[in-house]
Amino acid sequence: MPDVLTVGVQTDSDSFQDVLVKIERPTYPKPFLGGFKNRITGVEFHNAGSQTVPKKRPDKGIQLFFFSPQTVFEKNKPQQTKNTTSTQMTKPGLYVSNRTDKLISPGKYLTAEEYHKRRLEAVIVLQKYFRRWYAINVVQNLREEKRIRLEWEAQEELRKKKEKEEKLRREQERRLNPKTKEDFELLYHALQLWRQKETERINRTLTGAERKAAFCGLLEQETQLIASIGKHKLNADEENQQKAILRFLDKCAQPKRWKAYDGKITQMDTQYTLRARELLEIYRSISMNDIPKDERIDVLLTLRHTVKEHECKLTQEIVELIDREVDLMSRDMKECNLEGLRKRICTLFLQYIKTPKFNPEIARILKVPPDPLKLYKNVHFCHSCENYLTSTEFPIPTNSHTTGRCHLWCKPANEAQRREAFLEYKLILKNLRKSEADYQDDAKIAFLVQQQDLKYMIEKIWGCQSALSACSDLYDMVMVRWDKQHEWSPWNTILLTKDEADAHLKLCNLQEAYASAFIHRIKSKHIQAKNYFAQIPAMRSFLHRSDNQAKAN
């Protein structure tokens, strides 16, 4: 049958219309609906079936299984030996040799009870050897663990000893050659402790005129020590100022950096960074001492060519100073006589570098904003130096209501009166903020607490001692979370040594790890911290939030 048939359909009494009928070939066998056969011609006629697609059974959500995969197919196969053998015996007329025959006699009959008893004895022997082998392995492992533990303890003891010696050596070096603000704080603190001890000794041992003479001698010694510290401070300030200038210019000359999607850092130099790098190299060259005369002249000529690109009063003064130095060097002037002239050239060239017109890259680093209106925002008045400064120049504790003195006047006031050292508190606060940033849970309180607040907590609440071992070395102390599931706060903290803090943070259940008396003592310190920090407005919201969390838990 063709795929397309043409069928004539009568539309009216006299008109017919041809209609194309497409035959769809079924993709499935049609069911047999019966039929008949012509006996004369032998042609079979089947009853007609519909050409529509059979209706699918609705899915009832039940997994159905066929019968055929669950049926086991059994198969019988006979087995037959490949070689057929037979046995032949000696008989009249046939001799069979018996040289290879063996005489087998029956042994002792073994009962089931005796068999099982024999097996049990064999199992016991195997267990003995296995247990001996297992015990040897356990003992060897314990010995190895003990050896590793003893080696680790020896290494830790040696490491702690080296760290202590290094710390003492570093403190000794800092006292002999002070360079930073913290070094001079330690010096003044040590001077204050020495003065207090000498005062107590004089009051305890001397009286009358001898006591007055001893105090005069003590005052003279203290004056000499303060003058000696002042000399070191002047030298350190000059050296630190030069290092700060080079660090500032190097930061300006750094290329642009950004992180790509794959984590790699991409760097790019712009025309402004290249200009800043060129000026940095020239400044570093002209600030060097003890260089040959020819090299010095080349550096001055390079500087002269660089600044002459812009005509102004500053560049004209620099050019005049350069010409003067070249002229004096040609007259074989001594180096010591040229020192002041060279410092003046360096100062003017540094002023040239800090001008955004000549060095555009410096504009993003300078503290003074290009818009003068921004100078009036976030500015406070210092009553000591009588200057208007930004809020970053004031040490403002969380419980303070006024700005008070700036950093520039707090340091001489401390050196003259209290002479306290804050280095250990700075290290503890730095480690605390670093550990809180590693949690990445949006902790805020650790960054609101200032150095004075942390000093109060350590001295007044925790007594400058570890909560576990009562260790009083603040250089080895850290403040960590009491409950590591919640962010750090003065009422969720504990003061421990570094090793104790590592072990504390590994605990999962504090109630099982610590005794109830110890937990009660820590909670009382937390209540004391709450009572102190509840007076601070900035801390009240965090305090209420922690109370709500505690009630919810």
Coordinates of C-alpha atoms in Angstrom, one line a residue:
M1 CA 0.0 0.0 0.0
P2 CA 1.4 3.4 -0.9
D3 CA 2.0 6.1 1.8
V4 CA -0.4 8.6 0.2
L5 CA -3.8 7.7 -1.3
T6 CA -6.1 9.9 -3.4
V7 CA -9.7 9.5 -2.5
G8 CA -12.6 11.1 -4.5
V9 CA -15.3 12.7 -2.2
Q10 CA -18.6 13.9 -3.5
T11 CA -19.3 17.4 -2.3
D12 CA -22.5 18.1 -4.3
S13 CA -24.8 16.1 -6.6
D14 CA -22.6 16.8 -9.6
S15 CA -19.2 17.7 -8.1
F16 CA -16.4 15.6 -6.7
Q17 CA -13.2 16.6 -4.9
D18 CA -10.0 14.7 -4.6
V19 CA -8.6 14.4 -1.0
L20 CA -5.1 13.2 -0.1
V21 CA -5.0 10.6 2.6
K22 CA -1.7 9.9 4.4
I23 CA -1.1 6.4 5.7
E24 CA 0.8 6.3 9.0
R25 CA 2.9 3.2 9.4
P26 CA 2.6 1.8 13.0
T27 CA 5.8 1.4 15.0
Y28 CA 4.2 -1.4 16.9
P29 CA 2.5 -4.7 15.8
K30 CA -1.2 -4.4 15.5
P31 CA -3.2 -6.9 17.6
F32 CA -5.0 -9.7 15.7
L33 CA -8.8 -9.1 15.9
G34 CA -9.9 -12.1 13.9
G35 CA -10.8 -12.7 10.3
F36 CA -11.5 -15.4 7.6
K37 CA -9.9 -17.2 4.8
N38 CA -11.1 -17.8 1.2
R39 CA -10.8 -21.5 0.6
I40 CA -10.7 -21.2 -3.1
T41 CA -8.1 -18.5 -3.5
G42 CA -6.4 -19.0 -0.1
V43 CA -6.4 -15.2 0.7
E44 CA -6.7 -14.3 4.3
F45 CA -8.9 -11.3 5.4
H46 CA -8.3 -9.7 8.8
N47 CA -10.7 -7.6 10.7
A48 CA -9.8 -3.9 10.6
G49 CA -7.9 -2.3 13.6
S50 CA -7.7 1.3 14.6
Q51 CA -4.6 3.3 13.7
T52 CA -4.6 5.4 16.8
V53 CA -1.8 5.0 19.3
P54 CA -2.8 2.6 22.1
K55 CA -3.7 4.3 25.4
K56 CA -1.0 4.1 28.0
R57 CA -1.7 2.8 31.4
P58 CA -1.7 5.5 34.1
D59 CA 1.2 5.6 36.4
K60 CA 0.1 4.7 39.9
G61 CA 3.4 5.5 41.6
I62 CA 4.0 1.9 42.4
Q63 CA 7.1 0.1 41.1
L64 CA 6.0 -3.0 39.1
F65 CA 8.1 -6.1 38.5
F66 CA 7.9 -8.7 35.7
F67 CA 7.5 -12.3 36.4
S68 CA 10.3 -13.4 34.1
P69 CA 13.3 -11.8 36.0
Q70 CA 12.1 -13.5 39.2
T71 CA 12.2 -17.0 37.7
V72 CA 15.2 -19.2 38.3
F73 CA 16.3 -21.1 35.2
E74 CA 17.3 -24.6 36.1
K75 CA 19.5 -26.7 33.9
N76 CA 20.5 -30.3 34.3
K77 CA 23.7 -31.5 32.8
P78 CA 25.2 -34.9 33.3
Q79 CA 28.9 -35.2 34.1
Q80 CA 31.1 -38.1 33.0
T81 CA 34.8 -38.7 33.6
K82 CA 36.9 -38.4 30.6
N83 CA 39.1 -41.5 31.3
T84 CA 37.4 -44.8 32.0
T85 CA 39.6 -47.0 34.3
S86 CA 39.2 -50.6 35.5
T87 CA 40.8 -52.8 38.2
Q88 CA 42.3 -56.2 37.5
M89 CA 43.2 -58.9 40.1
T90 CA 45.5 -61.8 40.0
K91 CA 44.0 -65.0 38.7
P92 CA 45.1 -68.3 37.2
G93 CA 46.8 -67.5 34.0
L94 CA 47.4 -63.7 34.9
Y95 CA 50.2 -62.3 37.1
V96 CA 49.9 -58.8 38.5
S97 CA 53.0 -57.4 40.3
N98 CA 52.5 -56.2 43.9
R99 CA 55.8 -54.4 44.4
T100 CA 54.2 -51.0 44.4
D101 CA 51.3 -52.0 46.7
K102 CA 51.0 -50.4 50.2
L103 CA 49.7 -52.0 53.3
I104 CA 47.3 -49.7 55.0
S105 CA 46.2 -50.5 58.5
P106 CA 43.3 -48.6 60.2
G107 CA 44.4 -46.0 62.9
K108 CA 42.8 -45.1 66.2
Y109 CA 39.2 -44.1 65.9
L110 CA 38.7 -40.4 66.6
T111 CA 35.4 -39.5 68.2
A112 CA 33.6 -36.1 67.6
E113 CA 34.3 -35.0 71.2
E114 CA 38.0 -35.8 70.8
Y115 CA 38.1 -34.0 67.5
H116 CA 36.5 -30.8 68.8
K117 CA 38.8 -30.9 71.9
R118 CA 41.8 -31.2 69.6
R119 CA 40.6 -28.2 67.6
L120 CA 40.0 -26.2 70.7
E121 CA 43.5 -26.8 71.9
A122 CA 44.9 -25.7 68.5
V123 CA 42.8 -22.6 68.6
I124 CA 44.1 -21.8 72.2
V125 CA 47.6 -22.2 70.9
L126 CA 46.9 -19.8 68.0
Q127 CA 45.3 -17.3 70.4
K128 CA 48.4 -17.4 72.6
Y129 CA 50.7 -16.7 69.8
F130 CA 48.4 -14.0 68.4
R131 CA 48.0 -12.3 71.8
R132 CA 51.8 -12.4 72.3
W133 CA 52.3 -10.8 68.9
Y134 CA 49.6 -8.2 69.6
A135 CA 51.0 -7.4 73.0
I136 CA 54.5 -6.9 71.6
N137 CA 53.1 -4.5 68.9
V138 CA 51.1 -2.6 71.6
V139 CA 54.2 -2.2 73.8
Q140 CA 56.3 -1.1 70.9
N141 CA 53.7 1.5 69.8
L142 CA 53.5 2.8 73.4
R143 CA 57.3 3.0 73.6
E144 CA 57.3 4.9 70.2
E145 CA 54.6 7.2 71.4
K146 CA 56.5 7.8 74.6
R147 CA 59.7 8.5 72.7
I148 CA 57.9 10.9 70.4
R149 CA 56.2 12.6 73.4
L150 CA 59.5 13.0 75.3
E151 CA 61.2 14.4 72.2
W152 CA 58.4 16.8 71.6
E153 CA 58.5 17.9 75.3
A154 CA 62.3 18.4 75.0
Q155 CA 61.9 20.4 71.8
E156 CA 59.1 22.5 73.4
E157 CA 61.3 23.1 76.4
L158 CA 64.2 24.0 74.3
R159 CA 62.0 26.2 72.1
K160 CA 60.6 28.0 75.1
K161 CA 64.1 28.4 76.5
K162 CA 65.3 29.9 73.3
E163 CA 62.3 32.2 73.0
K164 CA 62.9 33.4 76.5
E165 CA 66.6 34.0 75.8
E166 CA 65.7 35.7 72.6
K167 CA 63.2 37.9 74.3
L168 CA 65.8 38.9 77.0
R169 CA 68.4 39.5 74.3
R170 CA 65.9 41.6 72.3
E171 CA 64.9 43.6 75.4
Q172 CA 68.5 44.2 76.2
E173 CA 69.2 45.3 72.7
R174 CA 66.2 47.6 72.8
R175 CA 67.4 49.2 76.0
L176 CA 70.9 49.6 74.7
N177 CA 69.9 50.9 71.2
P178 CA 66.4 52.2 71.4
K179 CA 64.8 53.1 68.1
T180 CA 61.0 53.0 68.4
K181 CA 58.5 54.6 70.7
E182 CA 58.0 51.3 72.5
D183 CA 61.7 51.1 73.2
F184 CA 61.7 54.5 74.9
E185 CA 58.6 53.5 76.8
L186 CA 60.5 50.5 78.2
L187 CA 63.4 52.7 79.1
Y188 CA 61.3 55.2 81.0
H189 CA 59.4 52.4 82.7
A190 CA 62.6 50.8 83.8
L191 CA 63.8 54.2 85.0
Q192 CA 60.6 54.6 87.0
L193 CA 61.0 51.2 88.6
W194 CA 64.6 51.9 89.5
R195 CA 63.6 55.2 91.0
Q196 CA 60.9 53.6 93.1
K197 CA 63.3 50.9 94.4
E198 CA 65.9 53.5 95.3
T199 CA 63.3 55.7 97.0
E200 CA 62.1 52.8 99.1
R201 CA 65.7 51.8 100.0
I202 CA 66.5 55.4 101.1
N203 CA 63.3 55.7 103.2
R204 CA 64.0 52.4 104.8
T205 CA 67.7 52.8 105.6
L206 CA 68.4 56.5 106.0
T207 CA 67.1 59.4 108.0
G208 CA 67.7 63.1 108.5
A209 CA 70.4 64.9 106.6
E210 CA 71.7 61.6 105.1
R211 CA 68.3 61.0 103.6
K212 CA 68.1 64.4 102.0
A213 CA 71.6 64.0 100.6
A214 CA 70.7 60.6 99.2
F215 CA 67.6 62.1 97.5
C216 CA 69.7 64.8 96.0
G217 CA 72.1 62.2 94.6
L218 CA 69.2 60.2 93.3
L219 CA 67.8 63.2 91.6
E220 CA 71.1 64.0 89.9
Q221 CA 71.4 60.4 88.7
E222 CA 67.9 60.5 87.4
T223 CA 68.6 63.7 85.5
Q224 CA 71.7 62.2 83.9
L225 CA 69.8 59.1 82.8
I226 CA 67.0 61.2 81.4
A227 CA 69.6 63.3 79.4
S228 CA 71.2 60.2 78.1
I229 CA 67.8 58.8 77.0
G230 CA 67.1 62.2 75.3
K231 CA 70.3 61.9 73.3
H232 CA 69.4 58.4 72.1
K233 CA 66.0 59.8 71.3
L234 CA 67.3 62.6 69.1
N235 CA 69.5 60.2 67.1
A236 CA 66.6 57.7 66.7
D237 CA 64.2 60.4 65.6
E238 CA 66.6 61.5 62.9
E239 CA 67.1 58.0 61.7
N240 CA 63.4 57.1 61.9
Q241 CA 62.5 60.3 60.0
Q242 CA 64.7 59.4 57.1
K243 CA 63.3 55.8 57.0
A244 CA 59.7 57.2 57.2
I245 CA 60.4 59.5 54.2
L246 CA 61.8 56.6 52.1
R247 CA 58.9 54.4 53.2
F248 CA 56.4 57.1 52.2
L249 CA 58.0 57.6 48.8
D250 CA 58.2 53.9 48.2
K251 CA 54.5 53.5 48.9
C252 CA 53.8 56.2 46.4
A253 CA 56.0 54.4 43.7
Q254 CA 54.2 51.0 44.1
P255 CA 52.4 49.7 41.0
K256 CA 48.7 49.3 40.9
R257 CA 47.6 45.8 42.1
W258 CA 44.4 43.8 41.9
K259 CA 43.4 40.2 42.4
A260 CA 42.0 38.3 39.4
Y261 CA 39.2 35.7 39.6
D262 CA 41.8 32.9 39.8
G263 CA 43.5 34.5 42.9
K264 CA 46.6 35.7 41.0
I265 CA 47.8 39.2 41.7
T266 CA 48.1 41.5 38.6
Q267 CA 50.4 44.5 38.7
M268 CA 50.4 47.5 36.4
D269 CA 52.6 50.6 36.2
T270 CA 51.1 53.9 35.1
Q271 CA 52.8 57.0 34.0
Y272 CA 52.3 58.5 37.5
T273 CA 53.8 55.5 39.3
L274 CA 56.8 55.6 36.9
R275 CA 57.2 59.3 37.6
A276 CA 57.1 58.6 41.4
R277 CA 59.6 55.8 41.1
E278 CA 62.0 58.1 39.1
L279 CA 61.8 60.8 41.8
L280 CA 62.3 58.2 44.5
E281 CA 65.5 57.0 42.9
I282 CA 66.8 60.5 42.6
Y283 CA 66.0 61.3 46.2
R284 CA 67.7 58.1 47.4
S285 CA 70.8 59.0 45.4
I286 CA 71.1 62.6 46.6
S287 CA 70.5 61.6 50.2
M288 CA 73.4 59.1 50.2
N289 CA 76.7 60.0 51.8
D290 CA 80.3 59.0 51.0
I291 CA 79.8 58.6 47.3
P292 CA 82.6 59.6 44.8
K293 CA 82.7 63.1 43.5
D294 CA 82.0 62.2 39.9
E295 CA 78.9 60.2 40.8
R296 CA 77.7 63.1 43.0
I297 CA 78.0 65.5 40.2
D298 CA 76.1 63.2 37.8
V299 CA 73.3 62.9 40.4
L300 CA 73.1 66.6 40.8
L301 CA 72.9 67.2 37.0
T302 CA 70.1 64.6 36.8
L303 CA 68.2 66.4 39.5
R304 CA 68.8 69.7 37.8
H305 CA 67.4 68.4 34.5
T306 CA 64.4 66.9 36.3
V307 CA 63.3 70.0 38.3
K308 CA 63.8 72.3 35.3
E309 CA 60.8 70.7 33.6
H310 CA 58.7 73.0 35.7
E311 CA 59.4 76.7 36.2
C312 CA 58.5 78.1 39.7
K313 CA 60.2 79.6 42.7
L314 CA 60.8 76.3 44.3
T315 CA 62.6 74.8 41.3
Q316 CA 64.6 78.0 40.8
E317 CA 65.9 77.7 44.4
I318 CA 66.8 74.0 43.9
V319 CA 68.7 74.8 40.7
E320 CA 70.6 77.7 42.5
L321 CA 71.6 75.3 45.3
I322 CA 72.7 72.6 42.8
D323 CA 74.9 75.1 41.0
R324 CA 76.4 76.3 44.3
E325 CA 77.3 72.8 45.4
V326 CA 78.8 71.9 42.0
D327 CA 80.9 75.1 42.2
L328 CA 82.1 74.4 45.7
M329 CA 82.9 70.8 44.8
S330 CA 85.0 72.1 41.9
R331 CA 86.9 74.2 44.4
D332 CA 87.7 71.0 46.4
M333 CA 85.6 72.0 49.4
K334 CA 85.6 69.6 52.3
E335 CA 82.6 67.2 52.8
C336 CA 81.8 68.4 56.3
N337 CA 81.4 72.0 55.0
L338 CA 78.9 70.8 52.3
E339 CA 76.7 68.9 54.7
G340 CA 74.3 71.7 55.4
L341 CA 73.9 72.6 51.8
R342 CA 73.1 69.0 50.9
K343 CA 70.5 68.7 53.6
R344 CA 68.8 71.9 52.3
I345 CA 68.8 70.4 48.7
C346 CA 67.2 67.2 50.1
T347 CA 64.6 69.1 52.0
L348 CA 63.6 71.3 49.0
F349 CA 63.5 68.3 46.7
L350 CA 61.3 66.4 49.1
Q351 CA 59.0 69.4 49.1
Y352 CA 59.0 69.2 45.3
I353 CA 58.1 65.5 45.4
K354 CA 55.2 66.1 47.8
T355 CA 53.6 68.7 45.4
P356 CA 50.8 67.0 43.4
K357 CA 51.5 69.2 40.5
F358 CA 54.9 67.7 40.0
N359 CA 54.1 64.2 41.3
P360 CA 50.4 63.4 40.7
E361 CA 50.6 60.0 42.4
I362 CA 51.4 61.7 45.8
A363 CA 47.9 63.1 46.0
R364 CA 46.3 59.8 47.0
I365 CA 48.7 59.4 50.0
L366 CA 48.8 62.9 51.4
K367 CA 46.8 63.4 54.6
V368 CA 45.6 66.8 53.5
P369 CA 42.6 66.3 51.1
P370 CA 42.5 68.3 47.9
D371 CA 39.0 69.6 48.8
P372 CA 39.4 72.2 51.7
L373 CA 35.8 71.5 52.8
K374 CA 36.8 68.0 54.0
L375 CA 39.2 69.6 56.5
Y376 CA 36.2 70.7 58.7
K377 CA 34.8 67.2 59.1
N378 CA 35.8 65.0 62.1
V379 CA 38.1 67.6 63.5
H380 CA 38.7 68.2 67.3
F381 CA 40.6 70.7 69.4
C382 CA 43.5 69.6 71.5
H383 CA 43.7 71.8 74.7
S384 CA 47.4 70.9 75.3
C385 CA 49.0 71.8 71.9
E386 CA 46.0 74.1 71.0
N387 CA 45.8 72.6 67.5
Y388 CA 42.8 71.3 65.5
L389 CA 43.5 67.6 64.6
T390 CA 41.5 64.7 63.2
S391 CA 40.0 62.1 65.5
T392 CA 42.7 59.6 64.6
E393 CA 45.3 61.7 66.4
F394 CA 43.5 61.3 69.8
P395 CA 43.7 58.2 72.1
I396 CA 39.9 58.0 72.9
P397 CA 38.9 55.1 75.2
T398 CA 35.4 53.7 75.0
N399 CA 34.3 55.3 78.4
S400 CA 35.5 58.7 77.5
H401 CA 33.2 61.6 76.8
T402 CA 35.8 64.1 75.5
T403 CA 38.8 63.9 73.2
G404 CA 41.4 65.0 75.7
R405 CA 45.0 65.2 74.7
C406 CA 46.4 64.1 71.4
H407 CA 49.1 61.4 70.9
L408 CA 51.8 64.1 70.6
W409 CA 51.2 65.3 74.1
C410 CA 50.2 62.1 75.8
K411 CA 53.7 60.6 75.2
P412 CA 55.7 63.4 76.9
A413 CA 53.1 63.5 79.8
N414 CA 53.6 59.8 80.3
E415 CA 57.4 60.2 80.2
A416 CA 57.3 63.0 82.7
Q417 CA 54.8 61.6 85.2
R418 CA 53.6 58.0 85.2
R419 CA 56.3 56.4 82.9
E420 CA 54.1 53.4 82.1
A421 CA 54.9 50.8 79.4
F422 CA 52.1 49.7 77.2
L423 CA 53.9 47.3 74.8
E424 CA 52.6 44.1 76.4
Y425 CA 49.0 45.4 76.2
K426 CA 49.5 46.5 72.6
L427 CA 50.7 42.9 71.7
I428 CA 47.7 41.3 73.5
L429 CA 45.2 43.6 71.7
K430 CA 46.9 43.0 68.4
N431 CA 46.7 39.2 68.8
L432 CA 43.1 39.5 70.0
R433 CA 42.0 41.4 66.9
K434 CA 43.9 39.1 64.6
S435 CA 42.3 36.0 66.1
E436 CA 38.8 37.6 65.9
A437 CA 39.4 38.5 62.2
D438 CA 40.3 34.9 61.5
Y439 CA 36.8 33.7 62.7
Q440 CA 35.1 35.7 59.9
D441 CA 31.9 36.0 61.9
D442 CA 31.5 39.8 61.8
A443 CA 32.9 40.3 65.3
K444 CA 32.9 44.0 66.3
I445 CA 33.5 44.4 70.0
A446 CA 37.2 43.5 69.8
F447 CA 37.8 46.4 67.4
L448 CA 35.9 48.9 69.7
V449 CA 37.9 48.1 72.8
Q450 CA 40.9 50.4 73.2
Q451 CA 44.3 49.9 74.8
Q452 CA 43.2 51.6 78.1
D453 CA 40.1 49.3 78.4
L454 CA 42.2 46.2 77.8
K455 CA 44.7 47.4 80.5
Y456 CA 41.8 47.8 83.0
M457 CA 40.5 44.3 82.3
I458 CA 43.9 42.7 82.6
E459 CA 45.0 44.5 85.8
K460 CA 41.7 45.0 87.7
I461 CA 39.6 42.0 86.6
W462 CA 42.1 39.2 85.8
G463 CA 44.9 40.4 88.1
C464 CA 47.6 40.2 85.4
Q465 CA 47.6 36.4 85.8
S466 CA 46.6 33.4 83.7
A467 CA 43.3 32.0 84.8
L468 CA 44.7 28.4 84.8
S469 CA 48.4 28.5 85.7
A470 CA 48.6 32.0 87.4
C471 CA 51.5 32.9 85.1
S472 CA 52.2 36.6 85.3
D473 CA 54.4 37.0 82.1
L474 CA 52.2 39.3 80.0
Y475 CA 54.4 38.8 76.9
D476 CA 53.2 35.2 76.8
M477 CA 49.5 36.0 77.5
V478 CA 46.6 36.1 75.1
M479 CA 42.9 36.9 75.5
V480 CA 40.6 34.4 73.7
R481 CA 36.9 33.6 73.7
W482 CA 35.5 31.7 76.7
D483 CA 32.7 30.2 74.6
K484 CA 34.0 30.1 71.0
Q485 CA 30.5 29.8 69.6
H486 CA 29.9 33.5 70.4
E487 CA 32.0 36.5 69.5
W488 CA 34.6 37.9 71.9
S489 CA 33.5 40.4 74.5
P490 CA 34.7 41.5 77.9
W491 CA 32.0 39.1 79.4
N492 CA 33.0 36.2 77.1
T493 CA 36.8 36.1 77.4
I494 CA 39.5 34.4 79.4
L495 CA 43.2 35.4 80.0
L496 CA 45.5 32.4 79.3
T497 CA 49.0 31.7 78.1
K498 CA 49.5 30.8 74.4
D499 CA 49.8 27.1 75.0
E500 CA 46.8 27.1 77.3
A501 CA 44.8 29.1 74.8
D502 CA 45.4 26.6 72.0
A503 CA 44.2 23.8 74.3
H504 CA 41.2 25.8 75.5
L505 CA 40.0 26.5 71.9
K506 CA 40.0 22.7 71.1
L507 CA 37.5 22.0 73.9
C508 CA 34.0 21.1 72.8
N509 CA 32.2 21.1 76.2
L510 CA 33.4 23.5 78.8
Q511 CA 31.2 22.0 81.5
E512 CA 32.9 18.6 81.2
A513 CA 36.4 20.0 80.8
Y514 CA 36.5 22.4 83.8
A515 CA 35.5 22.0 87.4
S516 CA 32.3 23.8 88.6
A517 CA 34.4 26.0 91.0
F518 CA 36.6 27.2 88.2
I519 CA 33.6 28.0 85.9
H520 CA 32.0 29.9 88.8
R521 CA 35.1 32.0 89.2
I522 CA 35.3 32.8 85.5
K523 CA 31.6 33.8 85.5
S524 CA 32.1 36.1 88.4
K525 CA 34.9 37.9 86.4
H526 CA 32.5 38.2 83.5
I527 CA 29.8 39.8 85.7
Q528 CA 32.5 42.2 87.0
A529 CA 33.3 43.1 83.4
K530 CA 29.6 43.6 82.5
N531 CA 29.1 46.0 85.4
Y532 CA 32.1 48.1 84.2
F533 CA 31.3 48.2 80.5
A534 CA 27.5 48.6 81.1
Q535 CA 28.4 52.3 81.9
I536 CA 29.7 52.8 78.3
P537 CA 27.0 53.8 75.8
A538 CA 28.7 52.1 72.9
M539 CA 28.7 48.7 74.7
R540 CA 25.1 48.7 76.0
S541 CA 23.7 47.4 72.7
F542 CA 26.2 44.6 72.5
L543 CA 25.5 43.8 76.2
H544 CA 21.7 43.6 75.6
R545 CA 22.2 41.4 72.5
S546 CA 24.4 38.9 74.4
D547 CA 21.8 38.8 77.2
N548 CA 19.1 38.0 74.7
Q549 CA 21.2 35.2 73.2
A550 CA 21.9 33.7 76.6
K551 CA 18.2 33.7 77.4
A552 CA 17.4 32.1 74.1
N553 CA 20.0 29.4 74.7

